[in-house]
Short mmCIF file of C-alpha atoms and ligand atoms in Angstrom, two decimals:
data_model
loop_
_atom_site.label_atom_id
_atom_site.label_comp_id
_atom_site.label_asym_id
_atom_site.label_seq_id
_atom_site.Cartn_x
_atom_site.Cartn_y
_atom_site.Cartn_z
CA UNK E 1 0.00 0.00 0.00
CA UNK E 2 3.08 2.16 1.05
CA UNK E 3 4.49 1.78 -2.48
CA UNK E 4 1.71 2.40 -4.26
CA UNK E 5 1.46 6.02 -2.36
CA UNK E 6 5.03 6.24 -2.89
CA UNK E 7 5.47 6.01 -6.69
CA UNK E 8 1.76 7.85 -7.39
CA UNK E 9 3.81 10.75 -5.71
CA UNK E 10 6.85 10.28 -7.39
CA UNK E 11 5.37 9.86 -10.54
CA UNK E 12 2.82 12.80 -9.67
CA UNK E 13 -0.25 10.96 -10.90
CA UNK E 14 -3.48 12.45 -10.59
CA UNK E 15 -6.99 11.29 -10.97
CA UNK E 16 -8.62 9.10 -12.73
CA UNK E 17 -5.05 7.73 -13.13
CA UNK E 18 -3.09 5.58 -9.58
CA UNK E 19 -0.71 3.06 -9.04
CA UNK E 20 -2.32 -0.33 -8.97
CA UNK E 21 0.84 -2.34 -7.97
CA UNK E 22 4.43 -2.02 -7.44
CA UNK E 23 7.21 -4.95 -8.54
CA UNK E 24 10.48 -5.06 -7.33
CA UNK E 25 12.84 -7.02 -9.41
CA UNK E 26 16.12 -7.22 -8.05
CA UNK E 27 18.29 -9.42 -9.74
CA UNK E 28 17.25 -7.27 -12.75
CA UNK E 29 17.46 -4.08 -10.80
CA UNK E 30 14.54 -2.73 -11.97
CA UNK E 31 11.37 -1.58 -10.03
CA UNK E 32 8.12 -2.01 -12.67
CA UNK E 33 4.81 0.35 -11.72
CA UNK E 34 1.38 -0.63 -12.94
CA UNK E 35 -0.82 2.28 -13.24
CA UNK E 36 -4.39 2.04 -13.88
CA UNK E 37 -7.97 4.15 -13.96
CA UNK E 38 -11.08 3.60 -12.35
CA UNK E 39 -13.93 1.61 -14.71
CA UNK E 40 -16.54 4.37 -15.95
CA UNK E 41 -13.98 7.02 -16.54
CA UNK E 42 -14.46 9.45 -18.96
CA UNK E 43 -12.02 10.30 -21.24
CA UNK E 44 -11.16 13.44 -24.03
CA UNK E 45 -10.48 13.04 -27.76
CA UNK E 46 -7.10 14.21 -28.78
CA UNK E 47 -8.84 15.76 -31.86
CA UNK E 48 -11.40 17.71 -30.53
CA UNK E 49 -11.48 17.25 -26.31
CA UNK E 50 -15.33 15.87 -26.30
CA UNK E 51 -15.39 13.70 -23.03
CA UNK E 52 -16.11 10.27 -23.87
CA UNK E 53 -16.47 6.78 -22.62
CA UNK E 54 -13.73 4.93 -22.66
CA UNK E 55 -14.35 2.46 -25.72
CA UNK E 56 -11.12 0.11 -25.28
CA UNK E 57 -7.60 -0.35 -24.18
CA UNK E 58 -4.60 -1.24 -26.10
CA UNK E 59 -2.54 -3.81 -24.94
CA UNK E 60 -0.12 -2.98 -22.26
CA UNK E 61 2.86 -0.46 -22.83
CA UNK E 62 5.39 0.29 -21.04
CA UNK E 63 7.43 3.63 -20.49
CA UNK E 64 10.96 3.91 -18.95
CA UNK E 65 10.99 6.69 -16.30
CA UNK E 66 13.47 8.06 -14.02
CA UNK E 67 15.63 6.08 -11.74
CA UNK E 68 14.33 5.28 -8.29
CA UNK E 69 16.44 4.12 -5.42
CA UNK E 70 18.98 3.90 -8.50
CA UNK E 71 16.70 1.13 -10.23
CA UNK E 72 15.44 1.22 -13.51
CA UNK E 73 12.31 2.15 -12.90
CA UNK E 74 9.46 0.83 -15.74
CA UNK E 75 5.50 2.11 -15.60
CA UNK E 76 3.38 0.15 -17.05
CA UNK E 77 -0.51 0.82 -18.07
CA UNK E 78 -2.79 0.27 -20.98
CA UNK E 79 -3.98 3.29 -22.80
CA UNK E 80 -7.87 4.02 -23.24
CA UNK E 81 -9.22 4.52 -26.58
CA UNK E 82 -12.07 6.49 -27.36
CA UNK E 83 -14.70 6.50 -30.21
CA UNK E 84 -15.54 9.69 -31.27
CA UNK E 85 -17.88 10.24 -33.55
CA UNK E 86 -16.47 12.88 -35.37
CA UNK E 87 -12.69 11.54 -35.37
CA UNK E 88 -13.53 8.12 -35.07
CA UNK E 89 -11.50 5.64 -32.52
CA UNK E 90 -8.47 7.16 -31.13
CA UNK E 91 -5.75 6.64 -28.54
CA UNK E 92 -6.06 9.25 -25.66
CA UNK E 93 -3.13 11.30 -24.43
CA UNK E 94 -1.81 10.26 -21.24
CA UNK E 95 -0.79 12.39 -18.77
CA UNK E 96 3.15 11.29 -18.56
CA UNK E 97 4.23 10.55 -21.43
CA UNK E 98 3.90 12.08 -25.04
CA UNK E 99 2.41 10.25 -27.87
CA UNK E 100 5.11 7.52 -29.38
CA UNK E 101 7.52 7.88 -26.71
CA UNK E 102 8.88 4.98 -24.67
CA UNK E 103 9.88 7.50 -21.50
CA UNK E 104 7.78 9.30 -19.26
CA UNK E 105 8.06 13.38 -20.48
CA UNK E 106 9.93 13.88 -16.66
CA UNK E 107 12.79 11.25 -18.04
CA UNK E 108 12.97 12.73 -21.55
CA UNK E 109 13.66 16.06 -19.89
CA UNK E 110 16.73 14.30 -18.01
CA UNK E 111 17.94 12.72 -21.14
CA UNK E 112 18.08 16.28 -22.49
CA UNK E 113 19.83 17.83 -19.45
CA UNK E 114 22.28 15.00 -20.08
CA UNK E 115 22.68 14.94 -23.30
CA UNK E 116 23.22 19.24 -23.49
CA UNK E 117 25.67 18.95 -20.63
CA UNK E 118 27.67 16.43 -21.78
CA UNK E 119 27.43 16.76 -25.54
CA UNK E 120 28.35 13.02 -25.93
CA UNK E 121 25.69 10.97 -27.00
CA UNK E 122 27.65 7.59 -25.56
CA UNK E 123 28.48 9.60 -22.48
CA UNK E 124 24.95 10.08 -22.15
CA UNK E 125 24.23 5.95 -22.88
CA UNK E 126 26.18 5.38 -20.00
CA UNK E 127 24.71 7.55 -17.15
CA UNK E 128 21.06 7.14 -18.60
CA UNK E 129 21.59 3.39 -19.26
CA UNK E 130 19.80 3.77 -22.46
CA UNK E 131 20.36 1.93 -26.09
CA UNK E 132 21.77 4.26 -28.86
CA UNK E 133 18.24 3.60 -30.56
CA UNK E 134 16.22 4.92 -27.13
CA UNK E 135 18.74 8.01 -26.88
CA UNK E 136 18.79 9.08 -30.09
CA UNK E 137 15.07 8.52 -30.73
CA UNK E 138 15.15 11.21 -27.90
CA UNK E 139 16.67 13.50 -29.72
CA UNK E 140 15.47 13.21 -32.63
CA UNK E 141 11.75 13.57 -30.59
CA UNK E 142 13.36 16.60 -29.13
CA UNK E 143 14.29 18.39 -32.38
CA UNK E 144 10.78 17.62 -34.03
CA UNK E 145 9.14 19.20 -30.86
CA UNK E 146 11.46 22.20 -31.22
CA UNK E 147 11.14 22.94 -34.62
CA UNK E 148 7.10 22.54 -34.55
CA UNK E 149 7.17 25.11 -31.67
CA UNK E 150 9.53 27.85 -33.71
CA UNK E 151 7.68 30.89 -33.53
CA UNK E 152 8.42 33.01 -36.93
CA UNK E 153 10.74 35.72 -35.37
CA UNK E 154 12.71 38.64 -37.76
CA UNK E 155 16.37 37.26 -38.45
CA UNK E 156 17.99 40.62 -40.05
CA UNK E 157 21.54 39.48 -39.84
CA UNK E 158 22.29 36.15 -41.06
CA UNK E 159 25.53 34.01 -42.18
CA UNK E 160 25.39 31.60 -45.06
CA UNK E 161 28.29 28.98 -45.12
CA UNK E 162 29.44 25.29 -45.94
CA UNK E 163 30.64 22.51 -43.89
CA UNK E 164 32.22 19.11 -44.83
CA UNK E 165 30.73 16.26 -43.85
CA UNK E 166 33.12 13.30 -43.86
CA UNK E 167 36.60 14.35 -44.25
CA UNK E 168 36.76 17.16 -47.27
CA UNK E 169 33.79 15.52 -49.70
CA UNK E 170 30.17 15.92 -49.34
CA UNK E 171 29.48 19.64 -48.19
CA UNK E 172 26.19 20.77 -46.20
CA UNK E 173 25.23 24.22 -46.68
CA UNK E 174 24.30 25.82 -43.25
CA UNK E 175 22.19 29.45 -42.47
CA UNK E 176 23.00 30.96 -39.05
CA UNK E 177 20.90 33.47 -37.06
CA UNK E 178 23.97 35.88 -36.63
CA UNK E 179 22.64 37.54 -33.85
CA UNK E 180 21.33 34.70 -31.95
CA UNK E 181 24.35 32.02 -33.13
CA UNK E 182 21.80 29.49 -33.97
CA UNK E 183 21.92 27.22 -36.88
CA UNK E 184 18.51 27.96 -38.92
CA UNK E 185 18.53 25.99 -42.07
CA UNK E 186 21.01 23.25 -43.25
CA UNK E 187 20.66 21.64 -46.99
CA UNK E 188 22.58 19.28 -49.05
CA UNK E 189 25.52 20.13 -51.06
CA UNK E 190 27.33 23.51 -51.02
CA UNK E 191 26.38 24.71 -54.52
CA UNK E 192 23.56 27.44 -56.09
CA UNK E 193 20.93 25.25 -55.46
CA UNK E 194 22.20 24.10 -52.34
CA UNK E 195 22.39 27.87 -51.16
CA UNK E 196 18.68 28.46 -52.77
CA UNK E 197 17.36 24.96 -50.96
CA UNK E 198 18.98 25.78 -47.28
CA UNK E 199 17.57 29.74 -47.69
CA UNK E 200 14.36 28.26 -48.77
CA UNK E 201 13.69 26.60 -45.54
CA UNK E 202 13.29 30.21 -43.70
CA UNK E 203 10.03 31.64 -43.14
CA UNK E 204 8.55 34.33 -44.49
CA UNK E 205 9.18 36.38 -41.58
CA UNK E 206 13.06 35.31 -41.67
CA UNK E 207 12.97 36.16 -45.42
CA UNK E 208 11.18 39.51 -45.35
CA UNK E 209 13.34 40.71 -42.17
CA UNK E 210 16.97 40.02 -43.69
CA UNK E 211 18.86 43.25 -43.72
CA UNK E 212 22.50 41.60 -44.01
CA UNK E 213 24.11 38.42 -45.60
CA UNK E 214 27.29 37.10 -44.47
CA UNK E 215 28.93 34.73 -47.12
CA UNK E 216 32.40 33.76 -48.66
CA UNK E 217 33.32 35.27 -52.01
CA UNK E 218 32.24 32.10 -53.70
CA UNK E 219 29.51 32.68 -56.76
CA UNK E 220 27.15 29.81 -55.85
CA UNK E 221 25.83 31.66 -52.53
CA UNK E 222 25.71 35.37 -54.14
CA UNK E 223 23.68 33.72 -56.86
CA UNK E 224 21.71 31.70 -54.02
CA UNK E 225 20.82 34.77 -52.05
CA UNK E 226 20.34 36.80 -54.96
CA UNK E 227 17.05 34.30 -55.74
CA UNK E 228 15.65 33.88 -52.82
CA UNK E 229 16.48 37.16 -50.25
CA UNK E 230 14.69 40.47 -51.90
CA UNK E 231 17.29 43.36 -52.69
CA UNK E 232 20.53 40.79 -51.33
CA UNK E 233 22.53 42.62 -53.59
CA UNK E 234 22.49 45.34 -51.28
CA UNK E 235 22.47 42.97 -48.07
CA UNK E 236 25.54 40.99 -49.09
CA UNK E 237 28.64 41.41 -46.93
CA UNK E 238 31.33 39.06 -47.94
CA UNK E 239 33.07 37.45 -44.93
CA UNK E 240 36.36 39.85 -44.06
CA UNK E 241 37.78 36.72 -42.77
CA UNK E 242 37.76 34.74 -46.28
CA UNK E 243 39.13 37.59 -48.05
CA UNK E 244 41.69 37.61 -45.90
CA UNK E 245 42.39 34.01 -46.30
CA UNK E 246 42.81 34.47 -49.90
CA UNK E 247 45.32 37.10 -49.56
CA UNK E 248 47.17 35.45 -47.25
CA UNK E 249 47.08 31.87 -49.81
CA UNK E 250 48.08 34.48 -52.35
CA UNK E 251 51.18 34.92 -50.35
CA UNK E 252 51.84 31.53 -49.90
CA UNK E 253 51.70 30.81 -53.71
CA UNK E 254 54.41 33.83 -54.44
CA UNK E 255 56.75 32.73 -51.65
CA UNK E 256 56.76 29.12 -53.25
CA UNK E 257 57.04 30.40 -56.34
CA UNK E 258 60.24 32.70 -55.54
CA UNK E 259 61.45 30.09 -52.99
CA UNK E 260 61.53 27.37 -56.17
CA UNK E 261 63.34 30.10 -58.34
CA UNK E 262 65.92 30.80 -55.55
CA UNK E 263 66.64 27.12 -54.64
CA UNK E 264 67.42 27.14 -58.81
CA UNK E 265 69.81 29.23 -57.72
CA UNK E 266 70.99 27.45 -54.42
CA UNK E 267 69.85 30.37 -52.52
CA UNK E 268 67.66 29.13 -49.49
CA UNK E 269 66.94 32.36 -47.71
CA UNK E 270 62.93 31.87 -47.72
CA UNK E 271 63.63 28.26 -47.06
CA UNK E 272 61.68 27.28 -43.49
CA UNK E 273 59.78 30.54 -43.65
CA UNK E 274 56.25 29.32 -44.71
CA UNK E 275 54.92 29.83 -40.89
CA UNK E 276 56.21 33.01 -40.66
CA UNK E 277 54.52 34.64 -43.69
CA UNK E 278 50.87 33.49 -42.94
CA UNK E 279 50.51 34.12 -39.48
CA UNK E 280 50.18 37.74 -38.30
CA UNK E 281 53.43 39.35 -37.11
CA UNK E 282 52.04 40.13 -33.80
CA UNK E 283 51.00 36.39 -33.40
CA UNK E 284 55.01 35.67 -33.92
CA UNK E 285 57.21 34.39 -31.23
CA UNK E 286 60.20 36.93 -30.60
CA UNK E 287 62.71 34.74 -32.15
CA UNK E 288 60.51 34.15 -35.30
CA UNK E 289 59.76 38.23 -35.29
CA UNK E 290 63.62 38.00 -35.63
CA UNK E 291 63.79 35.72 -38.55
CA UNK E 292 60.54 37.84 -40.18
CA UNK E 293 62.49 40.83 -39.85
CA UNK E 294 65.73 39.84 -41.10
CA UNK E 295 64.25 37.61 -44.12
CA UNK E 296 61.20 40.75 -44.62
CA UNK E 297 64.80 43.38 -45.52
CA UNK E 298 66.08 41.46 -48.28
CA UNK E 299 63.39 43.04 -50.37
CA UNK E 300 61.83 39.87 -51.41
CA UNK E 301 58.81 39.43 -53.56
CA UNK E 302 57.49 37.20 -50.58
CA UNK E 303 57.88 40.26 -47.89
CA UNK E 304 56.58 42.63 -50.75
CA UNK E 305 53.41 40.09 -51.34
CA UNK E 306 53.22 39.87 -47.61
CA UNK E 307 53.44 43.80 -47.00
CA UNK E 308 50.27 44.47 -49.30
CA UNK E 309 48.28 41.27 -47.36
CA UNK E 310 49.07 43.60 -44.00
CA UNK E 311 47.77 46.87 -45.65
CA UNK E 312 44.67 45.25 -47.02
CA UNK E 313 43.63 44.39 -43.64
CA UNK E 314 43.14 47.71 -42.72
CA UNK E 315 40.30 47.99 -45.19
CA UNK E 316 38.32 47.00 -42.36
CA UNK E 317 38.85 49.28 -39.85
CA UNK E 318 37.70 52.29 -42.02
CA UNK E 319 34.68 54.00 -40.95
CA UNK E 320 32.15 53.71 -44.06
CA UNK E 321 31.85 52.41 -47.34
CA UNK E 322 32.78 55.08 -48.93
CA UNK E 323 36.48 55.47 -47.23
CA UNK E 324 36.57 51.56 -47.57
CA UNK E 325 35.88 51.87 -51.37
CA UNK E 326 39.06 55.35 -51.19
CA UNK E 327 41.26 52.60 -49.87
CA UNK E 328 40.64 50.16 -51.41
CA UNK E 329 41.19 51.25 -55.09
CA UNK E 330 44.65 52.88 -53.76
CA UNK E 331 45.62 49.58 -52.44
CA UNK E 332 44.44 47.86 -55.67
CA UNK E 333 46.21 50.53 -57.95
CA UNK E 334 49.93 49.66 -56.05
CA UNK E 335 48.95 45.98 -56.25
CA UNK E 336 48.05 45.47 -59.80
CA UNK E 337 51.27 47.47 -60.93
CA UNK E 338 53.71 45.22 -58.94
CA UNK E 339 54.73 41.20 -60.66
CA UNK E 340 52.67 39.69 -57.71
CA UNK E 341 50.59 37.38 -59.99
CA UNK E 342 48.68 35.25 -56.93
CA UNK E 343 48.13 39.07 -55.07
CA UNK E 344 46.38 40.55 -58.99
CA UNK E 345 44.63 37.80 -59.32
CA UNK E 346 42.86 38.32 -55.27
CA UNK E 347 42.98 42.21 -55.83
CA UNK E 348 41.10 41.78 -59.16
CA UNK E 349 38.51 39.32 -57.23
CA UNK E 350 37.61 41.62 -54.57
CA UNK E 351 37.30 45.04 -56.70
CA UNK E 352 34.50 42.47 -59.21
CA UNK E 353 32.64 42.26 -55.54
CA UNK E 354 33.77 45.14 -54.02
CA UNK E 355 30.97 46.72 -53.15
CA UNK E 356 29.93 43.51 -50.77
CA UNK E 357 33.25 43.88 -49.33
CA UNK E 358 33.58 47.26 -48.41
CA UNK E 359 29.72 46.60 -47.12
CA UNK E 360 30.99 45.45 -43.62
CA UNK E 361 31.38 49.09 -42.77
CA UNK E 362 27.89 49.44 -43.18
CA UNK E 363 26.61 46.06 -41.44
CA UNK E 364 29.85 45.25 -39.39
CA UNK E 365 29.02 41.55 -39.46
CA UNK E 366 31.20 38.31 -39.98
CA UNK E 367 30.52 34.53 -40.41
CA UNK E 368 32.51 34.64 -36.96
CA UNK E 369 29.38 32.60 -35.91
CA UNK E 370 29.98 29.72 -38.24
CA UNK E 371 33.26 29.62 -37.01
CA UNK E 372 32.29 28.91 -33.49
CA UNK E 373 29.71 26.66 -34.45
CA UNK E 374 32.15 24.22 -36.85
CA UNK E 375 34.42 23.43 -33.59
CA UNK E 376 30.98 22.83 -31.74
CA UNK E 377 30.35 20.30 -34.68
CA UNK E 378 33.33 18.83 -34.52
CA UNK E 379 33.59 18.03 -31.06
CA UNK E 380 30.50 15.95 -31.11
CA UNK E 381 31.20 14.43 -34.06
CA UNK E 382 34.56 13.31 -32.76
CA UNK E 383 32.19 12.33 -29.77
CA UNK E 384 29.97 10.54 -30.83
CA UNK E 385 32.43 8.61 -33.31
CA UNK E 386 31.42 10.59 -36.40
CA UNK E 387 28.02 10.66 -38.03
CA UNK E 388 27.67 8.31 -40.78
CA UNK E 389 24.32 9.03 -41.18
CA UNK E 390 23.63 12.66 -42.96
CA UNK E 391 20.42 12.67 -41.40
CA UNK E 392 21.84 12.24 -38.01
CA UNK E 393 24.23 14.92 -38.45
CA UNK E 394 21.47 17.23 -39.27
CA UNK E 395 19.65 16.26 -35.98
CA UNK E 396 22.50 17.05 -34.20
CA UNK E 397 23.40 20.21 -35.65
CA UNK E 398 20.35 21.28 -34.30
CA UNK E 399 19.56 19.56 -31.47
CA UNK E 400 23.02 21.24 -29.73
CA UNK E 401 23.10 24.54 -32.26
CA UNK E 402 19.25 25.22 -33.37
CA UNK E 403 18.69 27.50 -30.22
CA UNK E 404 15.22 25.14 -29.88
CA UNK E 405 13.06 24.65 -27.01
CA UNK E 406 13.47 20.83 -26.66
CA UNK E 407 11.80 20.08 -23.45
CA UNK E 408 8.37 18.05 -23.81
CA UNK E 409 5.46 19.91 -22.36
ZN1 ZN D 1 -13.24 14.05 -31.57
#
């Protein structure tokens, strides 16, 4: 009798439902709860909430539910049905659990807890003592719930970028809320129609609201956004950070180049440098701001290639577009006179798009977010033991970056 009062409170039953009986198992360490209601209850539709009699039951199920006295602990009950007669015969909604779950919704919130804190999905196996099937059917219950409850908000910054999925082949394409660092949309591929397919998952709202597009300087998203976002012409700001990184592979190439042409020569002066000309000098140990220094006055094409990388970051720091745009066609005018093939070819990339460069003055925004969110990515994936399945990795992606409300109820 003691038990039964027990577990009704601990499973915070309330009428017409109680605990009928209570099993101990111990050599199976489980404790199994059969909950039942009284004959002549009345019970709603889930269509339409007209209270009915109960018509049948469906054969006993059973629902996993939160450790007790550190035993698994199983409830057990057979749900009524109901024959409406406007929706027919239908399954009502218990109270504990949600409707194709095997947990009760106060377990599924654990599993969540557990699974955000520890961001390992195995880790999580072990201190739920769950299958991979149970957990990840959690999840996956989790996300679904989430996304059904999204409430269509304004998104007027957002970042559009790509992501490998399996070591350098098969790219996703991924849309971030920039202010919120959530991931919004994710689509296969990293194409044009990839870009138009992940951008055509936003709502309305998202659409209408955009005000700013982060990207790289690659065609397929510019043409992407351009179909889907009105005006993105004016909205694109391509990502300082790529740019960057092609300048700074545009030095690479010309040091390799001279360094080939010098070792021709059996001059090895920029041999062992490579480090030293793509990292930032203030990011330089002393002893390799020693070597920079020393190789940089030889009057190199490298240091020259590398001088003109420096000056184009300050393109950033002006104070509008306008200035931006000043500088920028003074930096490009030095550049394009000089031999630095690799450096033309970037200069002559960014003046084609220049306007959506010198556009971060305007919207001061990055794909910064995209960033953060790749080394969330691949933290789980390297914790969970990579995610074979696409579909899983999408789940995932969202279940620890969609910003969603997971929790059932
Ligand atoms: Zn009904």
């Amino acid at each position: 009798m003691q038990d039964r009062e027990l577990y009704q409170e601990i499973l915070g039953l309330k009428s017409p439902w109680s605990v009928s009986q209570v099993a101990l198992d111990l050599e199976q360490e489980q404790v199994d709860v059969f909950v039942e209601h009284p004959t002549g209850t009345k019970f709603c539709c889930p269509e339409c909430s007209e209270s009915l009699p109960c018509y049948d039951h469906t054969p006993e199920r059973q629902w996993r539910h939160l450790d007790t006295c550190q035993l698994k602990t199983i409830l057990h009950a057979s749900i009524p049905r109901v024959h409406c007669p406007e929706h027919g015969v239908k399954q009502v909604q218990v109270p504990w659990a949600e409707k194709g779950s095997r947990f009760t919704i106060l377990f599924e919130r654990f599993a969540i807890q557990v699974l955000l804190k520890t961001q390992n999905v195995k880790g999580a196996m072990s201190i739920l003592r769950t299958k991979w099937d149970q957990t990840w059917s959690i999840v996956e219950r989790a996300v679904a719930r989430g996304k059904a409850r999204k409430e269509a908000k304004a998104m007027p910054r957002l970042g559009i970028d790509e992501k490998a999925f399996l070591k350098g082949q098969n790219y996703i394409t991924l849309v971030y809320d920039l202010d919120n660092s959530t991931v919004e949309a994710i689509s296969d591929g990293n194409d044009a129609d990839s870009g138009i397919a992940c951008l055509s998952q936003l709502s309305d709202v998202q659409i209408q609201s955009v005000e700013a597009i982060a990207m790289d300087m690659s065609g397929a998203y510019v043409k992407a956004a351009k179909q889907v976002i009105p005006l993105a012409e004016n909205k694109i700001v391509h990502d300082r950070f790529h740019v960057m990184q092609m300048a700074t592979k545009a030095v690479d190439k010309v040091r390799h180049g001279e360094h080939r042409q010098l070792m021709n020569d059996g001059d090895d002066r920029l041999s062992k440098t490579k480090y030293i000309w793509l990292t930032s000098f203030e990011n330089l140990s002393e002893k390799q701001q020693t070597v920079f220094e020393a190789t940089y006055d030889l009057q190199l094409q490298t240091g020259k290639a590398w001088a003109y990388k420096e000056m184009l970051r300050d393109l950033w720091s002006q104070t509008s577009a306008a200035s931006a745009t000043t500088y920028f066609n003074d930096w490009y005018r030095r550049v394009i006179h000089t031999k630095l093939k690799p450096m033309k070819t970037v200069a002559r990339s960014i003046k084609e798009r220049l306007p959506n460069v010198v556009s971060y003055c305007t919207h001061q925004i990055t794909n910064a977010v995209a960033e953060g969110m790749n080394s969330k990515i691949m933290s789980i994936k390297r914790r969970v033991g990579g995610f074979r399945n696409r579909q899983n990795f999408k789940t995932a992606i969202f279940f620890y970056g969609g910003g969603l409300s997971l929790d059932p109820q």
